[in-house]
């Protein structure tokens, strides 16, 4: 009992850790911007002439044109501002965020091929993206674009699968989901750790390759320990996906074998097409049975129904395969697919779905825009002083850790509301049903004896007994 609880707790902690380490690390883009500018990415696009340098030095020194200079920047290590460089780096961030539209295809893999297949693809994307970013240097800055897109797509999808740990503790499902959501925001803090290591003297490539190794280690272990996905009835969705894949693979192998058609050619018997058994197989089986009666795998079953004659020839080997499988599996798969498609169409037709989608897009657009512009903002108000820009970047990253602490009370509150609504749901529904059906005894005819009125109300709202 204790071992099972410890194992569940370990799976939950590992899922939260995965979401917190590398799910959406690009949300900490200001720290990445600091590193990329220090590495000189897209510095070749900068065009500094004599007039620009003179104007820049005068403005950064006394800030007289801005009127918001709060410190003397003389002797400070200044950041030479290059608009072209910042525009290209922000373009990397923008394309990575827009690339999240491709999560639709990963969602298709998630629904049709299961969690393990999806996580393998996502791990390759996430780790491969970091490796591409690690291989970037002056002259090959184009690797940042696919690297950022792949890393963000893979990390985001891995965080989505981490929600499955909520099935381990059904009474705390909302709490665990909120913790996973809060941990996703915490991943924006990780780039500041890379920045601190970079400032401590660790090379850029070493930081990124180490980060890729950590991602590969944690994600591989979590793929093994992650519980399977379940529906509302507790059925294993992943197992159903795997069985469906095996069934398709088996049917493809059978249909692709040329020996099948050669061994069982079609012949015409009595107006019906039947399979003829391979004669060599028959002779071999007959020899094994000491020359007993010749073995015929084909069976014929004649039935007379409504004046019609039917003749069926069934392959014995096909029968052996079908005996191991559920005869209604095809119908179940078709019904399941139809119900899922029907449910998806119903969901898309609901105005609530589009309203929530619109709200999420607007909210995410504001957040993503602010994160992309944050480095330029702190560079402007920090008077291009490198130490000031670095400090503001650290403070911004530390604030993102607070989302995990806010997620805990939010999840506990949701679980409490869900539990209370489950207990009081029947009483509330029954109350409104009684009001609509016959409101006079409850509203219009209030008796003088309040105790009798309360008793009558209590009786009317009580759930029906088993005998009723």
GROMACS .gro file of C-alpha atoms in nm:
model
  468
    1UNK     CA    1   0.000   0.000   0.000
    2UNK     CA    2   0.274   0.242   0.099
    3UNK     CA    3   0.489   0.134  -0.196
    4UNK     CA    4   0.203   0.202  -0.436
    5UNK     CA    5   0.145   0.547  -0.289
    6UNK     CA    6   0.517   0.627  -0.313
    7UNK     CA    7   0.525   0.515  -0.675
    8UNK     CA    8   0.226   0.734  -0.760
    9UNK     CA    9   0.387   1.028  -0.585
   10UNK     CA   10   0.710   0.969  -0.778
   11UNK     CA   11   0.521   0.967  -1.109
   12UNK     CA   12   0.344   1.291  -1.018
   13UNK     CA   13   0.666   1.465  -0.914
   14UNK     CA   14   0.841   1.350  -1.232
   15UNK     CA   15   0.555   1.478  -1.448
   16UNK     CA   16   0.559   1.818  -1.275
   17UNK     CA   17   0.939   1.829  -1.304
   18UNK     CA   18   0.924   1.762  -1.675
   19UNK     CA   19   0.671   2.039  -1.731
   20UNK     CA   20   0.878   2.279  -1.519
   21UNK     CA   21   1.215   2.214  -1.683
   22UNK     CA   22   1.169   2.226  -2.059
   23UNK     CA   23   0.804   2.249  -2.166
   24UNK     CA   24   0.792   2.611  -2.289
   25UNK     CA   25   1.136   2.748  -2.209
   26UNK     CA   26   1.100   3.004  -2.488
   27UNK     CA   27   0.871   3.194  -2.252
   28UNK     CA   28   1.198   3.302  -2.094
   29UNK     CA   29   1.299   3.465  -2.421
   30UNK     CA   30   1.464   3.773  -2.263
   31UNK     CA   31   1.734   3.548  -2.115
   32UNK     CA   32   1.787   3.381  -2.452
   33UNK     CA   33   1.807   3.723  -2.615
   34UNK     CA   34   2.080   3.822  -2.372
   35UNK     CA   35   2.284   3.511  -2.457
   36UNK     CA   36   2.230   3.540  -2.833
   37UNK     CA   37   2.336   3.904  -2.838
   38UNK     CA   38   2.645   3.822  -2.634
   39UNK     CA   39   2.727   3.548  -2.884
   40UNK     CA   40   2.694   3.800  -3.166
   41UNK     CA   41   2.414   3.630  -3.358
   42UNK     CA   42   2.299   3.847  -3.651
   43UNK     CA   43   2.555   4.108  -3.554
   44UNK     CA   44   2.661   4.119  -3.919
   45UNK     CA   45   2.332   4.289  -4.003
   46UNK     CA   46   2.422   4.588  -3.790
   47UNK     CA   47   2.543   4.893  -3.980
   48UNK     CA   48   2.716   5.134  -3.744
   49UNK     CA   49   2.844   5.449  -3.913
   50UNK     CA   50   3.022   5.739  -3.747
   51UNK     CA   51   2.709   5.949  -3.701
   52UNK     CA   52   2.515   5.662  -3.546
   53UNK     CA   53   2.793   5.578  -3.302
   54UNK     CA   54   2.831   5.940  -3.198
   55UNK     CA   55   2.458   5.979  -3.142
   56UNK     CA   56   2.439   5.648  -2.956
   57UNK     CA   57   2.729   5.730  -2.723
   58UNK     CA   58   2.591   6.075  -2.645
   59UNK     CA   59   2.240   5.941  -2.577
   60UNK     CA   60   2.355   5.652  -2.362
   61UNK     CA   61   2.593   5.870  -2.164
   62UNK     CA   62   2.372   6.152  -2.043
   63UNK     CA   63   2.018   6.039  -2.146
   64UNK     CA   64   1.932   6.407  -2.199
   65UNK     CA   65   1.707   6.326  -2.492
   66UNK     CA   66   1.499   6.076  -2.290
   67UNK     CA   67   1.479   6.264  -1.966
   68UNK     CA   68   1.459   5.942  -1.762
   69UNK     CA   69   1.824   5.877  -1.682
   70UNK     CA   70   1.853   5.789  -1.313
   71UNK     CA   71   2.221   5.701  -1.299
   72UNK     CA   72   2.550   5.801  -1.448
   73UNK     CA   73   2.644   5.551  -1.718
   74UNK     CA   74   2.998   5.676  -1.757
   75UNK     CA   75   3.241   5.389  -1.730
   76UNK     CA   76   2.964   5.126  -1.746
   77UNK     CA   77   2.972   4.829  -1.981
   78UNK     CA   78   2.710   4.937  -2.235
   79UNK     CA   79   2.519   4.728  -2.486
   80UNK     CA   80   2.561   4.860  -2.838
   81UNK     CA   81   2.202   4.873  -2.956
   82UNK     CA   82   2.135   4.721  -3.296
   83UNK     CA   83   1.777   4.733  -3.417
   84UNK     CA   84   1.837   4.492  -3.706
   85UNK     CA   85   1.983   4.233  -3.471
   86UNK     CA   86   1.691   4.254  -3.229
   87UNK     CA   87   1.441   4.234  -3.513
   88UNK     CA   88   1.586   3.909  -3.644
   89UNK     CA   89   1.601   3.750  -3.299
   90UNK     CA   90   1.244   3.856  -3.228
   91UNK     CA   91   1.148   3.705  -3.562
   92UNK     CA   92   1.281   3.371  -3.436
   93UNK     CA   93   1.058   3.401  -3.131
   94UNK     CA   94   0.754   3.503  -3.338
   95UNK     CA   95   0.788   3.214  -3.584
   96UNK     CA   96   0.830   2.969  -3.297
   97UNK     CA   97   0.506   3.089  -3.138
   98UNK     CA   98   0.316   3.080  -3.466
   99UNK     CA   99   0.453   2.731  -3.527
  100UNK     CA  100   0.241   2.603  -3.240
  101UNK     CA  101  -0.041   2.578  -3.493
  102UNK     CA  102   0.123   2.253  -3.602
  103UNK     CA  103   0.027   2.099  -3.267
  104UNK     CA  104  -0.289   1.991  -3.447
  105UNK     CA  105  -0.090   1.717  -3.623
  106UNK     CA  106   0.068   1.602  -3.297
  107UNK     CA  107  -0.281   1.589  -3.151
  108UNK     CA  108  -0.382   1.355  -3.432
  109UNK     CA  109  -0.090   1.128  -3.344
  110UNK     CA  110  -0.195   1.148  -2.979
  111UNK     CA  111  -0.548   1.028  -3.055
  112UNK     CA  112  -0.467   0.756  -3.308
  113UNK     CA  113  -0.129   0.617  -3.200
  114UNK     CA  114  -0.121   0.658  -2.823
  115UNK     CA  115   0.093   0.832  -2.566
  116UNK     CA  116   0.420   0.645  -2.618
  117UNK     CA  117   0.432   0.710  -2.993
  118UNK     CA  118   0.350   1.076  -2.940
  119UNK     CA  119   0.613   1.117  -2.668
  120UNK     CA  120   0.882   0.959  -2.886
  121UNK     CA  121   0.805   1.209  -3.162
  122UNK     CA  122   0.789   1.497  -2.912
  123UNK     CA  123   1.120   1.399  -2.749
  124UNK     CA  124   1.290   1.395  -3.089
  125UNK     CA  125   1.148   1.740  -3.165
  126UNK     CA  126   1.232   1.890  -2.825
  127UNK     CA  127   1.586   1.751  -2.800
  128UNK     CA  128   1.657   1.803  -3.169
  129UNK     CA  129   1.549   2.165  -3.143
  130UNK     CA  130   1.790   2.233  -2.857
  131UNK     CA  131   2.070   2.063  -3.049
  132UNK     CA  132   2.003   2.282  -3.353
  133UNK     CA  133   2.013   2.589  -3.132
  134UNK     CA  134   2.338   2.463  -2.978
  135UNK     CA  135   2.499   2.422  -3.321
  136UNK     CA  136   2.415   2.782  -3.411
  137UNK     CA  137   2.707   3.019  -3.449
  138UNK     CA  138   2.793   3.330  -3.645
  139UNK     CA  139   2.702   3.268  -4.007
  140UNK     CA  140   2.460   2.983  -3.932
  141UNK     CA  141   2.197   3.177  -3.738
  142UNK     CA  142   1.929   3.024  -3.959
  143UNK     CA  143   1.941   2.713  -3.739
  144UNK     CA  144   1.768   2.912  -3.467
  145UNK     CA  145   1.439   2.911  -3.661
  146UNK     CA  146   1.382   2.533  -3.688
  147UNK     CA  147   1.549   2.480  -3.352
  148UNK     CA  148   1.312   2.712  -3.170
  149UNK     CA  149   1.004   2.576  -3.350
  150UNK     CA  150   1.090   2.210  -3.286
  151UNK     CA  151   1.186   2.267  -2.925
  152UNK     CA  152   0.869   2.458  -2.842
  153UNK     CA  153   0.640   2.212  -3.021
  154UNK     CA  154   0.795   1.906  -2.860
  155UNK     CA  155   0.812   2.057  -2.513
  156UNK     CA  156   0.455   2.182  -2.523
  157UNK     CA  157   0.322   1.844  -2.632
  158UNK     CA  158   0.520   1.666  -2.361
  159UNK     CA  159   0.362   1.895  -2.104
  160UNK     CA  160   0.017   1.807  -2.239
  161UNK     CA  161   0.082   1.437  -2.183
  162UNK     CA  162   0.195   1.510  -1.827
  163UNK     CA  163  -0.167   1.587  -1.740
  164UNK     CA  164  -0.223   1.210  -1.738
  165UNK     CA  165  -0.068   1.188  -1.389
  166UNK     CA  166  -0.395   1.331  -1.257
  167UNK     CA  167  -0.560   0.988  -1.290
  168UNK     CA  168  -0.336   0.855  -1.012
  169UNK     CA  169  -0.520   1.066  -0.753
  170UNK     CA  170  -0.883   1.104  -0.867
  171UNK     CA  171  -0.982   1.316  -0.567
  172UNK     CA  172  -0.702   1.564  -0.645
  173UNK     CA  173  -0.736   1.567  -1.022
  174UNK     CA  174  -0.796   1.941  -1.053
  175UNK     CA  175  -0.508   2.017  -0.816
  176UNK     CA  176  -0.262   1.809  -1.019
  177UNK     CA  177  -0.378   1.961  -1.347
  178UNK     CA  178  -0.333   2.310  -1.204
  179UNK     CA  179   0.015   2.217  -1.079
  180UNK     CA  180   0.109   2.096  -1.427
  181UNK     CA  181  -0.021   2.421  -1.573
  182UNK     CA  182   0.176   2.624  -1.319
  183UNK     CA  183   0.488   2.419  -1.386
  184UNK     CA  184   0.461   2.505  -1.756
  185UNK     CA  185   0.504   2.872  -1.669
  186UNK     CA  186   0.794   2.786  -1.439
  187UNK     CA  187   0.982   2.652  -1.742
  188UNK     CA  188   1.030   3.014  -1.845
  189UNK     CA  189   1.267   3.041  -1.549
  190UNK     CA  190   1.508   2.777  -1.683
  191UNK     CA  191   1.676   3.006  -1.943
  192UNK     CA  192   1.793   3.227  -1.658
  193UNK     CA  193   1.988   2.929  -1.524
  194UNK     CA  194   2.150   2.889  -1.865
  195UNK     CA  195   2.227   3.260  -1.863
  196UNK     CA  196   2.387   3.240  -1.517
  197UNK     CA  197   2.601   2.946  -1.627
  198UNK     CA  198   2.698   3.139  -1.940
  199UNK     CA  199   2.798   3.441  -1.734
  200UNK     CA  200   2.999   3.213  -1.505
  201UNK     CA  201   3.221   3.114  -1.797
  202UNK     CA  202   3.053   2.802  -1.938
  203UNK     CA  203   3.047   2.809  -2.316
  204UNK     CA  204   2.722   2.850  -2.503
  205UNK     CA  205   2.748   2.512  -2.675
  206UNK     CA  206   2.822   2.335  -2.346
  207UNK     CA  207   2.516   2.492  -2.182
  208UNK     CA  208   2.283   2.393  -2.464
  209UNK     CA  209   2.417   2.039  -2.509
  210UNK     CA  210   2.391   1.978  -2.134
  211UNK     CA  211   2.035   2.105  -2.143
  212UNK     CA  212   1.956   1.866  -2.429
  213UNK     CA  213   2.097   1.575  -2.229
  214UNK     CA  214   1.882   1.664  -1.927
  215UNK     CA  215   1.573   1.676  -2.147
  216UNK     CA  216   1.650   1.336  -2.298
  217UNK     CA  217   1.706   1.176  -1.957
  218UNK     CA  218   1.394   1.310  -1.782
  219UNK     CA  219   1.163   1.260  -2.078
  220UNK     CA  220   1.277   0.901  -2.136
  221UNK     CA  221   1.217   0.803  -1.773
  222UNK     CA  222   0.884   0.982  -1.766
  223UNK     CA  223   0.771   0.801  -2.080
  224UNK     CA  224   0.815   0.471  -1.893
  225UNK     CA  225   0.650   0.580  -1.568
  226UNK     CA  226   0.367   0.791  -1.710
  227UNK     CA  227   0.023   0.631  -1.651
  228UNK     CA  228  -0.187   0.554  -1.959
  229UNK     CA  229  -0.453   0.789  -2.080
  230UNK     CA  230  -0.806   0.707  -1.966
  231UNK     CA  231  -1.151   0.825  -2.060
  232UNK     CA  232  -1.429   0.927  -1.823
  233UNK     CA  233  -1.531   0.564  -1.771
  234UNK     CA  234  -1.177   0.456  -1.677
  235UNK     CA  235  -1.106   0.273  -2.004
  236UNK     CA  236  -0.747   0.262  -2.127
  237UNK     CA  237  -0.734   0.473  -2.442
  238UNK     CA  238  -0.368   0.393  -2.515
  239UNK     CA  239  -0.430   0.018  -2.506
  240UNK     CA  240  -0.715   0.059  -2.754
  241UNK     CA  241  -0.485   0.257  -2.984
  242UNK     CA  242  -0.212  -0.009  -2.969
  243UNK     CA  243  -0.455  -0.293  -3.041
  244UNK     CA  244  -0.591  -0.102  -3.335
  245UNK     CA  245  -0.239  -0.044  -3.472
  246UNK     CA  246  -0.151  -0.414  -3.434
  247UNK     CA  247  -0.472  -0.512  -3.605
  248UNK     CA  248  -0.401  -0.286  -3.900
  249UNK     CA  249  -0.043  -0.410  -3.923
  250UNK     CA  250  -0.155  -0.772  -3.917
  251UNK     CA  251  -0.416  -0.719  -4.185
  252UNK     CA  252  -0.163  -0.533  -4.399
  253UNK     CA  253   0.084  -0.820  -4.370
  254UNK     CA  254  -0.177  -1.078  -4.463
  255UNK     CA  255  -0.293  -0.880  -4.766
  256UNK     CA  256   0.064  -0.809  -4.882
  257UNK     CA  257   0.184  -1.171  -4.880
  258UNK     CA  258   0.195  -1.310  -5.238
  259UNK     CA  259   0.199  -1.667  -5.104
  260UNK     CA  260  -0.148  -1.622  -4.965
  261UNK     CA  261  -0.304  -1.581  -5.306
  262UNK     CA  262  -0.088  -1.859  -5.449
  263UNK     CA  263  -0.172  -2.106  -5.175
  264UNK     CA  264  -0.543  -2.029  -5.175
  265UNK     CA  265  -0.653  -1.963  -5.533
  266UNK     CA  266  -1.016  -1.893  -5.604
  267UNK     CA  267  -1.215  -2.168  -5.776
  268UNK     CA  268  -1.573  -2.186  -5.889
  269UNK     CA  269  -1.793  -2.436  -5.711
  270UNK     CA  270  -2.164  -2.456  -5.757
  271UNK     CA  271  -2.194  -2.092  -5.856
  272UNK     CA  272  -1.993  -1.969  -5.553
  273UNK     CA  273  -1.633  -1.851  -5.523
  274UNK     CA  274  -1.437  -2.058  -5.271
  275UNK     CA  275  -1.075  -2.085  -5.158
  276UNK     CA  276  -0.875  -2.391  -5.263
  277UNK     CA  277  -0.631  -2.521  -5.002
  278UNK     CA  278  -0.267  -2.569  -5.086
  279UNK     CA  279  -0.226  -2.934  -5.181
  280UNK     CA  280   0.122  -2.961  -5.038
  281UNK     CA  281  -0.005  -2.850  -4.698
  282UNK     CA  282  -0.283  -3.107  -4.714
  283UNK     CA  283  -0.044  -3.389  -4.803
  284UNK     CA  284   0.195  -3.291  -4.526
  285UNK     CA  285  -0.078  -3.287  -4.264
  286UNK     CA  286  -0.216  -3.614  -4.396
  287UNK     CA  287   0.124  -3.776  -4.363
  288UNK     CA  288   0.157  -3.654  -4.004
  289UNK     CA  289  -0.174  -3.816  -3.917
  290UNK     CA  290  -0.064  -4.159  -4.049
  291UNK     CA  291  -0.244  -4.137  -4.378
  292UNK     CA  292  -0.586  -4.090  -4.225
  293UNK     CA  293  -0.858  -3.910  -4.408
  294UNK     CA  294  -0.742  -3.619  -4.620
  295UNK     CA  295  -0.756  -3.295  -4.432
  296UNK     CA  296  -0.973  -3.030  -4.581
  297UNK     CA  297  -0.945  -2.688  -4.427
  298UNK     CA  298  -1.232  -2.556  -4.635
  299UNK     CA  299  -1.570  -2.612  -4.472
  300UNK     CA  300  -1.904  -2.579  -4.635
  301UNK     CA  301  -2.218  -2.493  -4.456
  302UNK     CA  302  -2.544  -2.514  -4.636
  303UNK     CA  303  -2.847  -2.337  -4.506
  304UNK     CA  304  -3.189  -2.301  -4.650
  305UNK     CA  305  -3.367  -1.989  -4.536
  306UNK     CA  306  -3.665  -1.820  -4.702
  307UNK     CA  307  -3.629  -2.045  -5.004
  308UNK     CA  308  -3.272  -1.933  -5.079
  309UNK     CA  309  -2.971  -2.165  -5.085
  310UNK     CA  310  -2.649  -2.037  -4.934
  311UNK     CA  311  -2.308  -2.196  -4.943
  312UNK     CA  312  -2.009  -2.067  -4.750
  313UNK     CA  313  -1.650  -2.180  -4.765
  314UNK     CA  314  -1.437  -2.071  -4.470
  315UNK     CA  315  -1.062  -2.092  -4.447
  316UNK     CA  316  -0.955  -2.289  -4.137
  317UNK     CA  317  -0.650  -2.069  -4.076
  318UNK     CA  318  -0.866  -1.758  -4.090
  319UNK     CA  319  -1.098  -1.919  -3.840
  320UNK     CA  320  -0.813  -1.978  -3.594
  321UNK     CA  321  -0.721  -1.611  -3.610
  322UNK     CA  322  -1.078  -1.501  -3.564
  323UNK     CA  323  -1.128  -1.726  -3.264
  324UNK     CA  324  -0.856  -1.537  -3.078
  325UNK     CA  325  -1.012  -1.202  -3.155
  326UNK     CA  326  -1.341  -1.055  -3.055
  327UNK     CA  327  -1.587  -1.115  -3.338
  328UNK     CA  328  -1.745  -0.778  -3.273
  329UNK     CA  329  -1.415  -0.587  -3.270
  330UNK     CA  330  -1.474  -0.433  -3.612
  331UNK     CA  331  -1.815  -0.310  -3.507
  332UNK     CA  332  -1.672  -0.174  -3.182
  333UNK     CA  333  -1.395   0.011  -3.364
  334UNK     CA  334  -1.639   0.157  -3.616
  335UNK     CA  335  -1.881   0.258  -3.344
  336UNK     CA  336  -1.602   0.410  -3.135
  337UNK     CA  337  -1.468   0.608  -3.430
  338UNK     CA  338  -1.817   0.724  -3.522
  339UNK     CA  339  -1.895   0.829  -3.166
  340UNK     CA  340  -1.566   1.017  -3.134
  341UNK     CA  341  -1.623   1.194  -3.464
  342UNK     CA  342  -1.980   1.274  -3.368
  343UNK     CA  343  -1.868   1.407  -3.029
  344UNK     CA  344  -1.598   1.621  -3.191
  345UNK     CA  345  -1.845   1.772  -3.435
  346UNK     CA  346  -2.086   1.849  -3.153
  347UNK     CA  347  -1.806   2.017  -2.960
  348UNK     CA  348  -1.706   2.231  -3.257
  349UNK     CA  349  -2.066   2.342  -3.310
  350UNK     CA  350  -2.097   2.478  -2.958
  351UNK     CA  351  -2.056   2.856  -2.919
  352UNK     CA  352  -1.883   2.798  -2.586
  353UNK     CA  353  -1.596   2.624  -2.762
  354UNK     CA  354  -1.534   2.916  -2.997
  355UNK     CA  355  -1.574   3.168  -2.718
  356UNK     CA  356  -1.313   2.993  -2.504
  357UNK     CA  357  -1.085   2.954  -2.805
  358UNK     CA  358  -1.113   3.325  -2.885
  359UNK     CA  359  -1.048   3.416  -2.522
  360UNK     CA  360  -0.741   3.192  -2.510
  361UNK     CA  361  -0.601   3.333  -2.835
  362UNK     CA  362  -0.642   3.691  -2.715
  363UNK     CA  363  -0.488   3.619  -2.377
  364UNK     CA  364  -0.197   3.423  -2.522
  365UNK     CA  365  -0.133   3.692  -2.785
  366UNK     CA  366  -0.099   3.961  -2.518
  367UNK     CA  367   0.138   3.749  -2.308
  368UNK     CA  368   0.351   3.638  -2.602
  369UNK     CA  369   0.376   3.994  -2.735
  370UNK     CA  370   0.486   4.126  -2.398
  371UNK     CA  371   0.749   3.855  -2.360
  372UNK     CA  372   0.885   3.923  -2.707
  373UNK     CA  373   0.912   4.298  -2.643
  374UNK     CA  374   1.040   4.272  -2.287
  375UNK     CA  375   1.409   4.275  -2.376
  376UNK     CA  376   1.370   4.593  -2.582
  377UNK     CA  377   1.172   4.754  -2.299
  378UNK     CA  378   1.431   4.683  -2.029
  379UNK     CA  379   1.710   4.778  -2.266
  380UNK     CA  380   1.541   5.113  -2.321
  381UNK     CA  381   1.467   5.189  -1.956
  382UNK     CA  382   1.798   5.040  -1.843
  383UNK     CA  383   1.987   5.295  -2.054
  384UNK     CA  384   2.160   5.010  -2.243
  385UNK     CA  385   2.367   4.924  -1.936
  386UNK     CA  386   2.451   4.553  -1.949
  387UNK     CA  387   2.436   4.496  -1.573
  388UNK     CA  388   2.096   4.666  -1.545
  389UNK     CA  389   1.952   4.468  -1.836
  390UNK     CA  390   2.083   4.146  -1.682
  391UNK     CA  391   1.928   4.229  -1.344
  392UNK     CA  392   1.585   4.306  -1.492
  393UNK     CA  393   1.599   3.983  -1.690
  394UNK     CA  394   1.669   3.786  -1.372
  395UNK     CA  395   1.385   3.953  -1.184
  396UNK     CA  396   1.142   3.880  -1.467
  397UNK     CA  397   1.240   3.513  -1.470
  398UNK     CA  398   1.210   3.477  -1.092
  399UNK     CA  399   0.854   3.612  -1.101
  400UNK     CA  400   0.749   3.323  -1.324
  401UNK     CA  401   0.822   3.076  -1.045
  402UNK     CA  402   0.530   3.221  -0.849
  403UNK     CA  403   0.280   3.061  -1.088
  404UNK     CA  404   0.347   2.722  -0.930
  405UNK     CA  405   0.255   2.850  -0.584
  406UNK     CA  406  -0.063   3.012  -0.713
  407UNK     CA  407  -0.159   2.687  -0.888
  408UNK     CA  408  -0.174   2.486  -0.564
  409UNK     CA  409  -0.452   2.680  -0.383
  410UNK     CA  410  -0.640   2.720  -0.711
  411UNK     CA  411  -0.642   2.345  -0.769
  412UNK     CA  412  -0.746   2.268  -0.412
  413UNK     CA  413  -1.033   2.514  -0.440
  414UNK     CA  414  -1.149   2.355  -0.766
  415UNK     CA  415  -1.139   2.005  -0.617
  416UNK     CA  416  -1.344   2.125  -0.323
  417UNK     CA  417  -1.601   2.284  -0.552
  418UNK     CA  418  -1.622   1.971  -0.766
  419UNK     CA  419  -1.671   1.750  -0.461
  420UNK     CA  420  -1.939   1.975  -0.317
  421UNK     CA  421  -2.120   2.005  -0.650
  422UNK     CA  422  -2.121   1.626  -0.685
  423UNK     CA  423  -2.295   1.593  -0.348
  424UNK     CA  424  -2.537   1.881  -0.390
  425UNK     CA  425  -2.593   1.847  -0.763
  426UNK     CA  426  -2.899   1.627  -0.731
  427UNK     CA  427  -3.060   1.849  -0.469
  428UNK     CA  428  -3.007   2.163  -0.676
  429UNK     CA  429  -3.144   2.007  -0.994
  430UNK     CA  430  -3.441   1.861  -0.807
  431UNK     CA  431  -3.511   2.198  -0.645
  432UNK     CA  432  -3.535   2.384  -0.976
  433UNK     CA  433  -3.739   2.099  -1.122
  434UNK     CA  434  -3.993   2.131  -0.843
  435UNK     CA  435  -4.003   2.510  -0.879
  436UNK     CA  436  -4.076   2.489  -1.251
  437UNK     CA  437  -4.325   2.208  -1.215
  438UNK     CA  438  -4.534   2.345  -0.928
  439UNK     CA  439  -4.413   2.674  -0.776
  440UNK     CA  440  -4.731   2.755  -0.581
  441UNK     CA  441  -4.680   2.523  -0.283
  442UNK     CA  442  -4.329   2.663  -0.235
  443UNK     CA  443  -4.387   3.030  -0.309
  444UNK     CA  444  -4.753   3.121  -0.327
  445UNK     CA  445  -4.891   2.919  -0.040
  446UNK     CA  446  -4.652   2.969   0.246
  447UNK     CA  447  -4.821   2.833   0.558
  448UNK     CA  448  -4.826   3.011   0.888
  449UNK     CA  449  -4.650   2.720   1.053
  450UNK     CA  450  -4.294   2.763   0.929
  451UNK     CA  451  -4.182   2.429   1.064
  452UNK     CA  452  -4.443   2.244   0.854
  453UNK     CA  453  -4.340   2.444   0.546
  454UNK     CA  454  -3.977   2.349   0.597
  455UNK     CA  455  -4.071   1.986   0.649
  456UNK     CA  456  -4.273   1.982   0.328
  457UNK     CA  457  -3.983   2.142   0.140
  458UNK     CA  458  -3.741   1.890   0.285
  459UNK     CA  459  -3.963   1.601   0.179
  460UNK     CA  460  -4.000   1.734  -0.173
  461UNK     CA  461  -3.627   1.784  -0.219
  462UNK     CA  462  -3.524   1.451  -0.070
  463UNK     CA  463  -3.380   1.202  -0.321
  464UNK     CA  464  -3.604   0.908  -0.411
  465UNK     CA  465  -3.566   0.592  -0.208
  466UNK     CA  466  -3.470   0.254  -0.346
  467UNK     CA  467  -3.824   0.121  -0.309
  468UNK     CA  468  -3.962   0.404  -0.521
   0.00000   0.00000   0.00000
